[in-house]
CSV table of C-alpha atoms in Angstrom, one decimal:
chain,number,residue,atom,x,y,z
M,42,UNK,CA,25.4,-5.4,6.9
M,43,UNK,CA,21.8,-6.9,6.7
M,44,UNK,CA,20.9,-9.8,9.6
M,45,UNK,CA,18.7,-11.7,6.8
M,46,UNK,CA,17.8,-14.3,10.1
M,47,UNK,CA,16.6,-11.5,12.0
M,48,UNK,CA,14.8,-9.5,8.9
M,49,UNK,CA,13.0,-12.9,8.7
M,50,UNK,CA,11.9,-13.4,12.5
M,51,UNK,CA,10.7,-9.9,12.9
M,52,UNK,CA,8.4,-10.0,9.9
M,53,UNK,CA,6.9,-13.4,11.3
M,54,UNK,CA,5.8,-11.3,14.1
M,55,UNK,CA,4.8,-8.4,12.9
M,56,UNK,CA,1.2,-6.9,14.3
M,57,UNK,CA,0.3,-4.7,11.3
M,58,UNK,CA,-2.5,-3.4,13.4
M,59,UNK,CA,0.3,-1.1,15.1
M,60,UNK,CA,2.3,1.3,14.5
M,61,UNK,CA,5.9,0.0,14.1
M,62,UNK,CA,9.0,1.0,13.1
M,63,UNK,CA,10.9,-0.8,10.2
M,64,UNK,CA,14.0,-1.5,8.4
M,65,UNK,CA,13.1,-0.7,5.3
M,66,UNK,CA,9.9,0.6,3.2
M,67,UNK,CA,8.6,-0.1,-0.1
M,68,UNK,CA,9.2,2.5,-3.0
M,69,UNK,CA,5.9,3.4,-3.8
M,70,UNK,CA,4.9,4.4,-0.2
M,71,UNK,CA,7.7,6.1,1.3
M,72,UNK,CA,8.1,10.3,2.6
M,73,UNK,CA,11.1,11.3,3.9
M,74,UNK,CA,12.3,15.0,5.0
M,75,UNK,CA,14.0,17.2,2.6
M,76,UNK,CA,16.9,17.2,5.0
M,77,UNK,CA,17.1,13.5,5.1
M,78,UNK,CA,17.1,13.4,1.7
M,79,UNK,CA,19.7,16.2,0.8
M,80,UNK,CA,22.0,14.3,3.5
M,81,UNK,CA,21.6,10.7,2.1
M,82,UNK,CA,21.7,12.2,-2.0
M,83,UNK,CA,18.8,10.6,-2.7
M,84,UNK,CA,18.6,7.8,-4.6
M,85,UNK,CA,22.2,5.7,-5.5
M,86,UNK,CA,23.2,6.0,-9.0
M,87,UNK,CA,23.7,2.4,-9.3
M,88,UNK,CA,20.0,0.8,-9.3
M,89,UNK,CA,16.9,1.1,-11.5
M,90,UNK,CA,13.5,0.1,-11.0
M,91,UNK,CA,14.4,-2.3,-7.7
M,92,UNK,CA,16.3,-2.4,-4.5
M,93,UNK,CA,16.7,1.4,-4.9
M,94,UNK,CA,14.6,2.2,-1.7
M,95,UNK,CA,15.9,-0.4,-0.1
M,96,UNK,CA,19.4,1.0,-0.2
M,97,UNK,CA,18.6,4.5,1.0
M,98,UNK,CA,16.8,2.8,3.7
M,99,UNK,CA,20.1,1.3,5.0
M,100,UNK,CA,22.0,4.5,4.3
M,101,UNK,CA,20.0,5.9,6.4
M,102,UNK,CA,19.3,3.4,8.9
M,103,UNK,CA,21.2,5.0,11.9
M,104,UNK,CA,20.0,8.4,11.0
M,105,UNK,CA,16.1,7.4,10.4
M,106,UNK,CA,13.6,5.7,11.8
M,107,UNK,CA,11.0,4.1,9.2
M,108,UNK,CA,7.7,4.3,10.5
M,109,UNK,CA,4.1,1.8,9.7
M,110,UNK,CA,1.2,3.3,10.2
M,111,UNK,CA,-1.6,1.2,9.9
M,112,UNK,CA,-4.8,2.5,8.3
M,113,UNK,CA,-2.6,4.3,5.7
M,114,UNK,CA,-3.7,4.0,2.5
M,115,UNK,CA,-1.2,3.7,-0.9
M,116,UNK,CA,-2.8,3.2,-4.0
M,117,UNK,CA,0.1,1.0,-6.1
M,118,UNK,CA,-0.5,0.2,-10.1
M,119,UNK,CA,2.5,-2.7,-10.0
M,120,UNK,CA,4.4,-3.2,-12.7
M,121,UNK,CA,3.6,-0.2,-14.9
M,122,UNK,CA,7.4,1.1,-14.9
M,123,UNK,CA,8.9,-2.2,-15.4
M,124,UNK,CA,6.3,-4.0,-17.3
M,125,UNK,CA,6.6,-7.0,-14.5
M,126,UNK,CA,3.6,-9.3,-13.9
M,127,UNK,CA,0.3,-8.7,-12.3
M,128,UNK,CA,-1.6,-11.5,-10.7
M,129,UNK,CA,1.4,-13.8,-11.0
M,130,UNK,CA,2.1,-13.7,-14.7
M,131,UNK,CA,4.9,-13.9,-16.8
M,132,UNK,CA,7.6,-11.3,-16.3
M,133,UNK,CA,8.6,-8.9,-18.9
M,134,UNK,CA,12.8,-9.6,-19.9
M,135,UNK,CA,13.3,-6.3,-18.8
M,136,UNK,CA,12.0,-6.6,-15.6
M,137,UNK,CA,14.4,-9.4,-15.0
M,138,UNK,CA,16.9,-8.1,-16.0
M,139,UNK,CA,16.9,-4.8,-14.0
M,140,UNK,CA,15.4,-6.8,-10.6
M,141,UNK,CA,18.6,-9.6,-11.5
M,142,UNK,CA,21.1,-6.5,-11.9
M,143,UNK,CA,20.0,-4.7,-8.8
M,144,UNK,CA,19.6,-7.4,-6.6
M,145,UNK,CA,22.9,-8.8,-6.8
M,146,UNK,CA,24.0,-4.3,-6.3
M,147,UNK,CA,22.3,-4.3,-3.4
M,148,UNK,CA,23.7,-7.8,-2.1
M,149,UNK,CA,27.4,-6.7,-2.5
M,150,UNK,CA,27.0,-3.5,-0.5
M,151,UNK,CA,25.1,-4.6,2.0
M,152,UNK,CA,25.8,-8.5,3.1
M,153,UNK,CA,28.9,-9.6,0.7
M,154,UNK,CA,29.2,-12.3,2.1
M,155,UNK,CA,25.5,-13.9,1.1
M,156,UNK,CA,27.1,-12.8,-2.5
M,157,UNK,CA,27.7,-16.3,-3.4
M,158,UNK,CA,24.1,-17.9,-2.6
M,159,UNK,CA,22.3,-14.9,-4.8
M,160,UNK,CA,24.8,-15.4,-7.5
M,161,UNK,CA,23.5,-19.5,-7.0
M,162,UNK,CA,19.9,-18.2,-7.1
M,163,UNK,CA,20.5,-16.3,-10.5
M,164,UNK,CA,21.7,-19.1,-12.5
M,165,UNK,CA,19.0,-21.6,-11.2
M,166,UNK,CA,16.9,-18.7,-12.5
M,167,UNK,CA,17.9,-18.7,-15.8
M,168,UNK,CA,18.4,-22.6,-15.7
M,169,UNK,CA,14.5,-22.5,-14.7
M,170,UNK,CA,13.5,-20.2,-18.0
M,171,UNK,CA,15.9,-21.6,-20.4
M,172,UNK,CA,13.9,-25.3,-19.7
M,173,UNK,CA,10.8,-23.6,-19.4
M,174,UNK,CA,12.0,-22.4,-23.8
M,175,UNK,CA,12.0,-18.7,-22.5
M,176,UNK,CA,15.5,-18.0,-23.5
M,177,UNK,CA,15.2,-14.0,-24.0
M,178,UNK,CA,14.3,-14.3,-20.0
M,179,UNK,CA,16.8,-16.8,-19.2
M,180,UNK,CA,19.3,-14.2,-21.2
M,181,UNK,CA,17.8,-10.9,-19.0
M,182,UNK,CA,18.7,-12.9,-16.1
M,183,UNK,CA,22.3,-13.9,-17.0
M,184,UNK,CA,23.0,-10.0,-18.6
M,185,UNK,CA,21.5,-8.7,-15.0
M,186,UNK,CA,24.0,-11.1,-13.7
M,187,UNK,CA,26.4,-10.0,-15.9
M,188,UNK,CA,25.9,-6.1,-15.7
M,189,UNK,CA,25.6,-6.0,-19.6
M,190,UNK,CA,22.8,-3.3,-20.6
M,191,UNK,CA,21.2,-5.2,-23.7
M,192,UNK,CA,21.3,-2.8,-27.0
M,193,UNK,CA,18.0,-1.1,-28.1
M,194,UNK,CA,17.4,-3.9,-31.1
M,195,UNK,CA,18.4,-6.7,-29.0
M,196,UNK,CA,15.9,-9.5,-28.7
M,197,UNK,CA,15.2,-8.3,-25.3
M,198,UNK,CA,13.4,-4.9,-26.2
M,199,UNK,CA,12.0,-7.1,-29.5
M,200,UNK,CA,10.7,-9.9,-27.0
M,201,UNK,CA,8.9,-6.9,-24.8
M,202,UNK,CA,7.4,-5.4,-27.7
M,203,UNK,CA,5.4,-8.6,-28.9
């Protein structure tokens, strides 16, 4: 179960000029042993593109410390897999649709009962697109909601393409 208030206060205070150990790590900067890995079977099954590292963190959690080390350098090209924004932009129906359907995954295994609020989140989500007339993103969001994998001609993969 995730302390969300906690999560919160410790980032706030957070002296990145430290070494520290975390909760969680981001996906594109992350090592982890070979025997940690065989033990925690990798990656879950369930997510794609988001929240996946953030699950195996908690898996592992009381088996692993995560570590910061400041000075360490990550070079990160954002987006690329999922076609999400750079510099604040537009994202891509795809990308909301796999961040919508993972994030509400990774809510119901790991704080249920903060289900409700994300689920309140989502819909204000695709409220906010379908006034803003981007209805194939206000549809990514509600079939991430939904758990409904849009077909290869849907207007989701034609909206991406142009």
């Amino acid at each position: 179960r995730v302390d969300w208030e906690a999560c919160m206060a410790e980032v706030s205070t957070v002296d990145l000029n430290k070494k520290a150990i975390g909760d969680a790590v981001h996906g594109s900067s992350f090592m982890i042993s070979k025997e940690d890995w065989v033990n925690s079977a990798g990656l879950a099954e369930g997510y794609f593109l988001f929240f996946e590292e953030a699950d195996l963190a908690y898996r592992l959690k009381r088996k692993a410390n995560f570590l910061y080390i400041p000075g360490a350098a990550v070079i990160h090209t954002m987006g690329i897999s999922s076609g999400s924004p750079k510099d604040g932009g537009k994202p891509t129906p795809q990308a909301l649709f796999y961040f919508t359907r993972s994030r509400l995954l990774f809510t119901a295994r790991w704080n249920p009962r903060k289900l409700w609020f994300i689920k309140i989140v989502v819909l204000l989500s695709a409220l906010k697109w379908l006034l803003r007339c981007e209805a194939a993103l206000s549809w990514s969001v509600l079939l991430g909601a939904l758990n409904r994998t849009p077909n290869q001609g849907s207007f989701i993969s034609s909206a991406h393409r142009g």
